[in-house]
mmCIF file of C-alpha atoms in Angstrom:
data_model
loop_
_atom_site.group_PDB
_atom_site.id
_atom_site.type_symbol
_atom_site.label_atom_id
_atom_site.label_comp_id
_atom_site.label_asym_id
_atom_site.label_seq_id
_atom_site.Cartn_x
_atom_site.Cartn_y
_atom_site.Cartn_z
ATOM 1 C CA UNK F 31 -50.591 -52.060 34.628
ATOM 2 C CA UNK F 32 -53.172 -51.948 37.077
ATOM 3 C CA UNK F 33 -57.357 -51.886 36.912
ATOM 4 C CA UNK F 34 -56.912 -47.678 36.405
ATOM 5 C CA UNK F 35 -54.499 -47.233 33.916
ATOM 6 C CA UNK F 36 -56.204 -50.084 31.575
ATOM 7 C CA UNK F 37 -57.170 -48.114 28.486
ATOM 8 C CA UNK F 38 -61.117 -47.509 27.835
ATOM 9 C CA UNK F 39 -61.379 -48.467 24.145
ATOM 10 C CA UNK F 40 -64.019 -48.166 21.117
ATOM 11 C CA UNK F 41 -64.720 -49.666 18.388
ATOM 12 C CA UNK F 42 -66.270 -47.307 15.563
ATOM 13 C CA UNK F 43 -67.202 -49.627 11.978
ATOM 14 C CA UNK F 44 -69.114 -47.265 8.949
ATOM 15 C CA UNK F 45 -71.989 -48.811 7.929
ATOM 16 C CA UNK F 46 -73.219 -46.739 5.544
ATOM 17 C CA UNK F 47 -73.980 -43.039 4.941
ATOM 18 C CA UNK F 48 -72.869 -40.843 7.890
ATOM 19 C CA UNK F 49 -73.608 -44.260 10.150
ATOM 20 C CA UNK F 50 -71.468 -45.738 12.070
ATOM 21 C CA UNK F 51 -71.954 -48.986 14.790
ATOM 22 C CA UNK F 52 -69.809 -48.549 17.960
ATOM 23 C CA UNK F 53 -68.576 -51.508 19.834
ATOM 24 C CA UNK F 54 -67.578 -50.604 23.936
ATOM 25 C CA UNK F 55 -66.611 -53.954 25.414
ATOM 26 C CA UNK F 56 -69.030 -55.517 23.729
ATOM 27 C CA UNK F 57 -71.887 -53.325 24.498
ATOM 28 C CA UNK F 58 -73.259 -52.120 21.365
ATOM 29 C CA UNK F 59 -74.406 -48.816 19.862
ATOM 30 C CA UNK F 60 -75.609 -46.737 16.846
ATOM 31 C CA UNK F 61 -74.454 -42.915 15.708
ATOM 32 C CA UNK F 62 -76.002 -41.060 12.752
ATOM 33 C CA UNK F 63 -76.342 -37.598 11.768
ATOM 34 C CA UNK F 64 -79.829 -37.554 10.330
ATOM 35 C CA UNK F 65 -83.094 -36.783 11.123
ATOM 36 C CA UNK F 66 -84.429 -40.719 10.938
ATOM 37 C CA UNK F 67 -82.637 -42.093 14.234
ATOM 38 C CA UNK F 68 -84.065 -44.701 15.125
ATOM 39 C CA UNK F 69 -82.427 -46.214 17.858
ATOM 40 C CA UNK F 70 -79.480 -44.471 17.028
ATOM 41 C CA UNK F 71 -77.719 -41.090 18.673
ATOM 42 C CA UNK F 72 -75.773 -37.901 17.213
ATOM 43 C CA UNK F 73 -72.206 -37.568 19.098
ATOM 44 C CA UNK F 74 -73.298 -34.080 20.143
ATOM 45 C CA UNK F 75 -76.156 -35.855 21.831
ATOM 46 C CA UNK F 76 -74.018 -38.193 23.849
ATOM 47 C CA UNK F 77 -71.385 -35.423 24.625
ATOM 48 C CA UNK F 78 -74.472 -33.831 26.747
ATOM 49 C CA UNK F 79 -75.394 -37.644 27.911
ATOM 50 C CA UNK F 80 -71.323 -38.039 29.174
ATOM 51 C CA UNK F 81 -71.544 -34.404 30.694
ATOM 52 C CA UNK F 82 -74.310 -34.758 32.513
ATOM 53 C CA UNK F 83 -74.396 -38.377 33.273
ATOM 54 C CA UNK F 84 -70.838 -37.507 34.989
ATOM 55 C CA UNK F 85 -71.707 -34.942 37.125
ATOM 56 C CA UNK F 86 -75.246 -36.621 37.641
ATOM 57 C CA UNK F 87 -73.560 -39.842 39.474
ATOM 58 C CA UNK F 88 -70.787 -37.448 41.175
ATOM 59 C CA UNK F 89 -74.059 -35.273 43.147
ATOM 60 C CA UNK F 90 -75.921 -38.548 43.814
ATOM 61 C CA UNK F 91 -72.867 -40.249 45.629
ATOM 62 C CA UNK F 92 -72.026 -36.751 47.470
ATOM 63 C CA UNK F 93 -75.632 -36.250 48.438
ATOM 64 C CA UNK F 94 -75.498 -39.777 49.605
ATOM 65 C CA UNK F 95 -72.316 -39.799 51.747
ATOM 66 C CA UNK F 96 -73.831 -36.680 53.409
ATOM 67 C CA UNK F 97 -76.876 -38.427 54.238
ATOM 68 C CA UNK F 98 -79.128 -36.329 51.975
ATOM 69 C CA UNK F 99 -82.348 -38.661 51.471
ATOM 70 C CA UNK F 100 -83.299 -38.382 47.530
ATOM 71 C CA UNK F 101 -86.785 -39.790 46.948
ATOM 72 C CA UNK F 102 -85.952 -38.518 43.215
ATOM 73 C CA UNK F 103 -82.709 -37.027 41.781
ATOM 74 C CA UNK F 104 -83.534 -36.016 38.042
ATOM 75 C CA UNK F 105 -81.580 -33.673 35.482
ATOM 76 C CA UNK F 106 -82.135 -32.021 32.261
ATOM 77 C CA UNK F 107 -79.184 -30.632 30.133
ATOM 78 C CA UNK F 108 -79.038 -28.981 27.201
ATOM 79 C CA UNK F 109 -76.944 -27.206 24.938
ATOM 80 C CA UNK F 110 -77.431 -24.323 21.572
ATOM 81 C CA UNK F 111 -74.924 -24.862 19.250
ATOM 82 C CA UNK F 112 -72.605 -21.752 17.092
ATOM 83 C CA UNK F 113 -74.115 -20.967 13.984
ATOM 84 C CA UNK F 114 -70.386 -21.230 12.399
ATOM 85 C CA UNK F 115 -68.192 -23.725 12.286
ATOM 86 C CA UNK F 116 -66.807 -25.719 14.345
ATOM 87 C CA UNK F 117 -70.526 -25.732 15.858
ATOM 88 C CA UNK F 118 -69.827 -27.079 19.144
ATOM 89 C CA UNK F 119 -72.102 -25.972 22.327
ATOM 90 C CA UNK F 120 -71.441 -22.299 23.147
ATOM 91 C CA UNK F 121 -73.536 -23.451 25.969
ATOM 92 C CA UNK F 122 -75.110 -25.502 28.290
ATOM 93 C CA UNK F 123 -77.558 -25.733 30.761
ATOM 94 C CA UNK F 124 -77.782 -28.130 33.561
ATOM 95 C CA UNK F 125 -80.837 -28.286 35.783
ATOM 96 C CA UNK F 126 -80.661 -30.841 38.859
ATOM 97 C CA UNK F 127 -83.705 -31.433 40.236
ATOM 98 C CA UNK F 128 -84.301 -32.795 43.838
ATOM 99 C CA UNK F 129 -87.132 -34.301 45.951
ATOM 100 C CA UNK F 130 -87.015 -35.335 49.376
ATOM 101 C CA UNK F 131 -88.173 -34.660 53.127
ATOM 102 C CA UNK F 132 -85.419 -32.218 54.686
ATOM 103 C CA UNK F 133 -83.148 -31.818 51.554
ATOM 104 C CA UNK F 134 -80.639 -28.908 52.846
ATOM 105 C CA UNK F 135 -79.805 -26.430 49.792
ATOM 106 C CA UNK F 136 -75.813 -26.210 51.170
ATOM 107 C CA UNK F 137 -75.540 -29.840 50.903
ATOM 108 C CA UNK F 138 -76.801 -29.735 46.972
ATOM 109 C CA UNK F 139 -74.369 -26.342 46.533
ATOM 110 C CA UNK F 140 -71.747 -28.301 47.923
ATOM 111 C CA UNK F 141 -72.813 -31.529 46.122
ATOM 112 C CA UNK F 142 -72.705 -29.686 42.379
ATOM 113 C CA UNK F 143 -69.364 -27.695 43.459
ATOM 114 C CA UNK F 144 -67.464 -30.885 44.239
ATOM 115 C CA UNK F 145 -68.614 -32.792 41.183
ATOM 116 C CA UNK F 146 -67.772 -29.571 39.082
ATOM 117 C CA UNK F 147 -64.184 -29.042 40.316
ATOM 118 C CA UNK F 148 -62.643 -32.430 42.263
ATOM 119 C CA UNK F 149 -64.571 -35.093 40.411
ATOM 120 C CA UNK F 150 -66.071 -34.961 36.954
ATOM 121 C CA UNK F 151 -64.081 -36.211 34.547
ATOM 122 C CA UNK F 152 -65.971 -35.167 31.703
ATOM 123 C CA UNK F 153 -66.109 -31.332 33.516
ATOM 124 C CA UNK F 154 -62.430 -31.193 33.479
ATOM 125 C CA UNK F 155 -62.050 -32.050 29.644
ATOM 126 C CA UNK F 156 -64.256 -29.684 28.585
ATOM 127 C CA UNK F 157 -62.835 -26.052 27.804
ATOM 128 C CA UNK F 158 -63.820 -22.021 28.584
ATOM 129 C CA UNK F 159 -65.483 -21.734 24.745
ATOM 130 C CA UNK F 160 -68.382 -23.447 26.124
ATOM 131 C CA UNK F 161 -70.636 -21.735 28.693
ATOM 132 C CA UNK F 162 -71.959 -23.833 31.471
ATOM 133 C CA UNK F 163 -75.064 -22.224 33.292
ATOM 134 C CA UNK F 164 -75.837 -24.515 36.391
ATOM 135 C CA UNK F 165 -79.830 -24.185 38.292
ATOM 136 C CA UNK F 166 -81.339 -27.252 40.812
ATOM 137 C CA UNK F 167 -84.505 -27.289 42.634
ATOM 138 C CA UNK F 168 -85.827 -28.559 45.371
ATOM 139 C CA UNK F 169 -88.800 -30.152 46.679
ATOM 140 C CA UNK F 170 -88.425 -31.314 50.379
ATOM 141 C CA UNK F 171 -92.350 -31.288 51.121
ATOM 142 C CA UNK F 172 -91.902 -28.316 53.963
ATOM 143 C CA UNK F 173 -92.306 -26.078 51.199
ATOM 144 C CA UNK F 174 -92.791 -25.280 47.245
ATOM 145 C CA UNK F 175 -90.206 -26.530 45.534
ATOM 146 C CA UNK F 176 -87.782 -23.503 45.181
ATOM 147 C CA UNK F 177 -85.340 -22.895 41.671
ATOM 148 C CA UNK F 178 -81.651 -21.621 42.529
ATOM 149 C CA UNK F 179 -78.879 -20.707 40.388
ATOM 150 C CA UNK F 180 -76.140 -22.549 41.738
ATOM 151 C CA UNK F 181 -73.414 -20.376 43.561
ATOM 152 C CA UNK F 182 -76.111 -17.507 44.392
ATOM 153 C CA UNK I 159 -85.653 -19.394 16.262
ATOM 154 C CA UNK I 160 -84.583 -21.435 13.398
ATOM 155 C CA UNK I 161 -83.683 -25.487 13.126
ATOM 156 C CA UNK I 162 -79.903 -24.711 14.170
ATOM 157 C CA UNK I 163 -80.601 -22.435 17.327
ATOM 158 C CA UNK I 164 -82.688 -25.374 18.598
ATOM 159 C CA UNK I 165 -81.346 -26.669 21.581
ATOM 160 C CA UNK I 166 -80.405 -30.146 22.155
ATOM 161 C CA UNK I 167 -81.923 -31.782 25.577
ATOM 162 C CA UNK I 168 -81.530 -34.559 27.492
ATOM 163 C CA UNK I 169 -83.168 -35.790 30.696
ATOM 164 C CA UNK I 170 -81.553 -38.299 32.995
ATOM 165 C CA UNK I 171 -83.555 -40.000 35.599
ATOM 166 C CA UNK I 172 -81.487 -41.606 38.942
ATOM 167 C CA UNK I 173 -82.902 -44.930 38.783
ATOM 168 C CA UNK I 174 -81.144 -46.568 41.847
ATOM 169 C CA UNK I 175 -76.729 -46.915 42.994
ATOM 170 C CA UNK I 176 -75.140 -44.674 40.132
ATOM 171 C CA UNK I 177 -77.442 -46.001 37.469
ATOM 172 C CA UNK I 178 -79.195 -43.293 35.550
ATOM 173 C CA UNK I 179 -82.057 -43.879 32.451
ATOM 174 C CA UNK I 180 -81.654 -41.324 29.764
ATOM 175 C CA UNK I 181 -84.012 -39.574 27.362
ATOM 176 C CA UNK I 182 -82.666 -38.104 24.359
ATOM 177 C CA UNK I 183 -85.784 -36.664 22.071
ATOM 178 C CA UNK I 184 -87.653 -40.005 22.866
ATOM 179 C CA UNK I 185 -84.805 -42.429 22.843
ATOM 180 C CA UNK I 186 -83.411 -44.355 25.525
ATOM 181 C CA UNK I 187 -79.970 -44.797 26.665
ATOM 182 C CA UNK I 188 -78.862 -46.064 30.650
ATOM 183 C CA UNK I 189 -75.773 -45.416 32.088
ATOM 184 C CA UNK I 190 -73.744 -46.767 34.825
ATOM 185 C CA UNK I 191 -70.584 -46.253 36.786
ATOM 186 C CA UNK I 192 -69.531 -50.259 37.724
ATOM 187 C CA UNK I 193 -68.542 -53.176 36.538
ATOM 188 C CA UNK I 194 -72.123 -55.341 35.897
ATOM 189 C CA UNK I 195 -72.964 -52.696 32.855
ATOM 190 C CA UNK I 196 -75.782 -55.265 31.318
ATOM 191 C CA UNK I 197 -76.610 -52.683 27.810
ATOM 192 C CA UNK I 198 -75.801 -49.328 30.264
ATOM 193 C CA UNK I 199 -72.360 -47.336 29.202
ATOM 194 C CA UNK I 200 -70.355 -45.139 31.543
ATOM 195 C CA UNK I 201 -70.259 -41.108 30.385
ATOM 196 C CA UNK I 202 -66.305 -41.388 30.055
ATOM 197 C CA UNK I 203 -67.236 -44.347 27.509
ATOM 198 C CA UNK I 204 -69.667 -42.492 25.806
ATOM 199 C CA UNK I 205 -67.463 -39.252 25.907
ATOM 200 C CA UNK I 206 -65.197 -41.168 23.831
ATOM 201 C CA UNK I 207 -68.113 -42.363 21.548
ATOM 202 C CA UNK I 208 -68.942 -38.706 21.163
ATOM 203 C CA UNK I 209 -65.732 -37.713 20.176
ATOM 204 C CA UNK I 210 -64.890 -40.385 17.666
ATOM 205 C CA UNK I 211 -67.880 -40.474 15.961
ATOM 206 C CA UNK I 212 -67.736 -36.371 15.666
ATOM 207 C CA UNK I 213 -64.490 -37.003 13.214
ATOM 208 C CA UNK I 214 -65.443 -39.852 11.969
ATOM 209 C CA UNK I 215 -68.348 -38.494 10.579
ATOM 210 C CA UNK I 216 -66.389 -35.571 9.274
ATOM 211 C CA UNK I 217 -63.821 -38.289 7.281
ATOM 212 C CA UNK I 218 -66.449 -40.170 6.041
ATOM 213 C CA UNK I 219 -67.922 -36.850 3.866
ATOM 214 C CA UNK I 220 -64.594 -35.252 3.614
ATOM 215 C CA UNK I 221 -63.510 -38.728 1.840
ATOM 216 C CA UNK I 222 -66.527 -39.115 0.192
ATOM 217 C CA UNK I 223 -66.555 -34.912 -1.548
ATOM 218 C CA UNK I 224 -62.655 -36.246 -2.481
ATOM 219 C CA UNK I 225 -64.143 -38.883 -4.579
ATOM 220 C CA UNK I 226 -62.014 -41.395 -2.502
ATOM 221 C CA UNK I 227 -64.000 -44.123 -2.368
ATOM 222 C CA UNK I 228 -63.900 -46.070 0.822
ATOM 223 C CA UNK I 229 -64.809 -50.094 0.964
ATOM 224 C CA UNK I 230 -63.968 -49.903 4.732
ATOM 225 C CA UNK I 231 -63.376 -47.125 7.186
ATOM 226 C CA UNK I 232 -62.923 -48.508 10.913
ATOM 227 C CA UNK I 233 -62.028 -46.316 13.920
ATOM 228 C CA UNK I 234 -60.780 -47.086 16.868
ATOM 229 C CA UNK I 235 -60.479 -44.624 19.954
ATOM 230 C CA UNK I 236 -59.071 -45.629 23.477
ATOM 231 C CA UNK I 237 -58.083 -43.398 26.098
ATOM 232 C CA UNK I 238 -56.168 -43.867 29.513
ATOM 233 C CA UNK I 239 -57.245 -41.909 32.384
ATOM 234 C CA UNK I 240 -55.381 -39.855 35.056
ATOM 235 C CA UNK I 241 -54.583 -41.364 38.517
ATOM 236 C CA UNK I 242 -56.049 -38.309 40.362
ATOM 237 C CA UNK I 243 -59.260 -36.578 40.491
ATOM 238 C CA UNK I 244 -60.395 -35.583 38.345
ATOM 239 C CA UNK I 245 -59.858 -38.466 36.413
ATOM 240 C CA UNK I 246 -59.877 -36.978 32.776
ATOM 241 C CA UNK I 247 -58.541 -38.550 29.532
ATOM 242 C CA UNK I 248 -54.923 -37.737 29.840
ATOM 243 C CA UNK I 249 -54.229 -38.833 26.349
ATOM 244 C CA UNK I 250 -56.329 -40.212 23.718
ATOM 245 C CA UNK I 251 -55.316 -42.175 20.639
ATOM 246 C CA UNK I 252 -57.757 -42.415 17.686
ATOM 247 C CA UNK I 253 -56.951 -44.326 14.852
ATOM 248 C CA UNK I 254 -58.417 -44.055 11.569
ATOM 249 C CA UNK I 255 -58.601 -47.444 9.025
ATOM 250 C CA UNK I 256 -58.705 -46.902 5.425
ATOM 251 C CA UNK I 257 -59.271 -49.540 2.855
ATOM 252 C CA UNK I 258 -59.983 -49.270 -0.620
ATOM 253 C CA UNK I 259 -58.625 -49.118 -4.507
ATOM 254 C CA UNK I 260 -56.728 -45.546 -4.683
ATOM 255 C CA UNK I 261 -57.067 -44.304 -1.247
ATOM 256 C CA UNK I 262 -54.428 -41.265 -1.456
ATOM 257 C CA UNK I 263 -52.289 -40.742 1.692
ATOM 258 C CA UNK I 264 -52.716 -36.798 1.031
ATOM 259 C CA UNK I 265 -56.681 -37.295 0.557
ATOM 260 C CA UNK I 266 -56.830 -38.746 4.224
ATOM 261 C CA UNK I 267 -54.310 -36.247 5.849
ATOM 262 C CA UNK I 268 -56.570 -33.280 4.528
ATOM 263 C CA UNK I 269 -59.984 -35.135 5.841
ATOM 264 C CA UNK I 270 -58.587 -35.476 9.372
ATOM 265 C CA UNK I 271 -56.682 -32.121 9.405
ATOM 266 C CA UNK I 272 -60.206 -30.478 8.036
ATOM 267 C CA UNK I 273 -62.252 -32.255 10.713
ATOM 268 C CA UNK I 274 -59.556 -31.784 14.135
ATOM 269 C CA UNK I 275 -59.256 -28.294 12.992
ATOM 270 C CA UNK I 276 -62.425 -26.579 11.378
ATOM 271 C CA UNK I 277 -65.662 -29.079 11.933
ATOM 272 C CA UNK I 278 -65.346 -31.546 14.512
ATOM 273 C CA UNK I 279 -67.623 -29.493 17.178
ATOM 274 C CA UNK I 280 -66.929 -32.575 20.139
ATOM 275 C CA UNK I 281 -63.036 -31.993 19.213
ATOM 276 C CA UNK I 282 -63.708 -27.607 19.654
ATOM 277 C CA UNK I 283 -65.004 -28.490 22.996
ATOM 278 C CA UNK I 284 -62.219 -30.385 24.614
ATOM 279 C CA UNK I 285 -59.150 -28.329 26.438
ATOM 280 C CA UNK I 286 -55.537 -28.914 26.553
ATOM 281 C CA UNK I 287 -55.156 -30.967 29.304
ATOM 282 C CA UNK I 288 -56.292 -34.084 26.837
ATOM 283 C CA UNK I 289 -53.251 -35.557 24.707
ATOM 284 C CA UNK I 290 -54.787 -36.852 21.368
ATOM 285 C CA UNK I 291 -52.399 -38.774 19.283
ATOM 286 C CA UNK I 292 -53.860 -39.664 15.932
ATOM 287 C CA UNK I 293 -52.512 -42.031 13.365
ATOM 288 C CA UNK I 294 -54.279 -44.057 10.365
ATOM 289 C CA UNK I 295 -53.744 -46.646 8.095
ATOM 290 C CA UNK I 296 -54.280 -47.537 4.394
ATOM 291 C CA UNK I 297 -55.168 -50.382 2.659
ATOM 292 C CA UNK I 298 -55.431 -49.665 -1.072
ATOM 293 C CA UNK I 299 -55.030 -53.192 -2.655
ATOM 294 C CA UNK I 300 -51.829 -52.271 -4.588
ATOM 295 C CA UNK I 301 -49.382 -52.423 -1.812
ATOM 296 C CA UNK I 302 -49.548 -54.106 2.068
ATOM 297 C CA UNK I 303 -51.721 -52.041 4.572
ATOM 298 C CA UNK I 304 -49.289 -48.695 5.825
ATOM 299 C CA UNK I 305 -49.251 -46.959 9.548
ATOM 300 C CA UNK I 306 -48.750 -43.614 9.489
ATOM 301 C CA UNK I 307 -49.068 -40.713 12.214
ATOM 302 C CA UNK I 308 -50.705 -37.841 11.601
ATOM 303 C CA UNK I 309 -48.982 -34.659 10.226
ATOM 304 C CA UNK I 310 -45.604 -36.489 10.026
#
């Protein structure tokens, strides 16, 4: 069994209420449900974190290997929930935001389509209930940074 | 717009390679895509967080309404990814650990069965390319700890 076919595993122990402590390789952290977090996280919050932490590393290594200079690469996502049951996200928003001298809006289109149907893993798992509405921006100090809806 | 209809955000910051910081309603979680992970997690790591806490949440307070009172309840949740891009969870195996005095077999078939199919909103969200095999196991004091699969 080689490096890619090793199984990613997690460790889940209840520790009281709706609390649980997760365990990934040793790396340690805390779910809960409630309002009082504290450190911890919902799993609907970390489904956005996996979501757009995937497709945030896929545009920043595509933007990179076509020499598209980010002075900052930052992204908001977030999701409204059904009213009903299951309440998963009947959609999402992803917003990519770019800054950098001479940052070409077809290399961030082609960055965003590439991460959304080649490489994200998280993308690909993720079925047509949910509603994905993708924007970026740019800021490339020519001009005022300028809002798109991706594939427009 | 009312508590529900609230959306959930996150903001990820690119904070050098593939590492990204993350801000989730003030709290702080990094991510990373190599091997040197120091406290960051990966998004298909925490995709799998996401997902197992969702239904283990959901058993813990279907157990808990069935008056089946739970000294332990351990999950663990590994996946194995596809060879190709993109490299999505082609099958997932989540397994439940029960211990306690009286834990019915039929108690934690309906708590899993309730969660997969009617609350678990991470489980809603995920298509049919991802193989989830679930099984569980009881230890109730009065007999050796059983295996058994789901639904058989």
């Amino acid at each position: 069994m080689n490096q890619s076919q090793k199984p990613i595993s997690v460790n889940l122990h209840h520790s009281g209420a709706l609390k649980f402590g997760v365990n990934v390789d040793g790396r340690r952290i805390d779910l809960n449900s409630a309002e009082a977090m504290g450190r911890a996280f919902t799993p609907m919050e970390l489904f956005l974190v996996a979501l757009g932490g995937c497709t945030a590393m896929d545009v920043q290594w595509i933007m990179d290997r076509q020499r598209q200079k980010l002075d900052k690469f930052d992204m908001s996502i977030s999701g409204v929930r059904r009213m009903e049951d299951p309440r998963y996200y009947e959609s999402i928003d992803i917003r990519y935001s770019f800054a950098g001298p001479g940052i070409r809006k077809d290399a961030v289109e082609r960055a965003i389509r590439l991460s959304l149907e080649k490489y994200c893993s998280v993308r690909a798992m993720v079925n047509d209930s949910v509603k994905v509405n993708i924007t970026y921006s740019i800021s490339n100090g020519t001009q005022d940074e300028a809002v798109y809806e991706y594939g427009k």
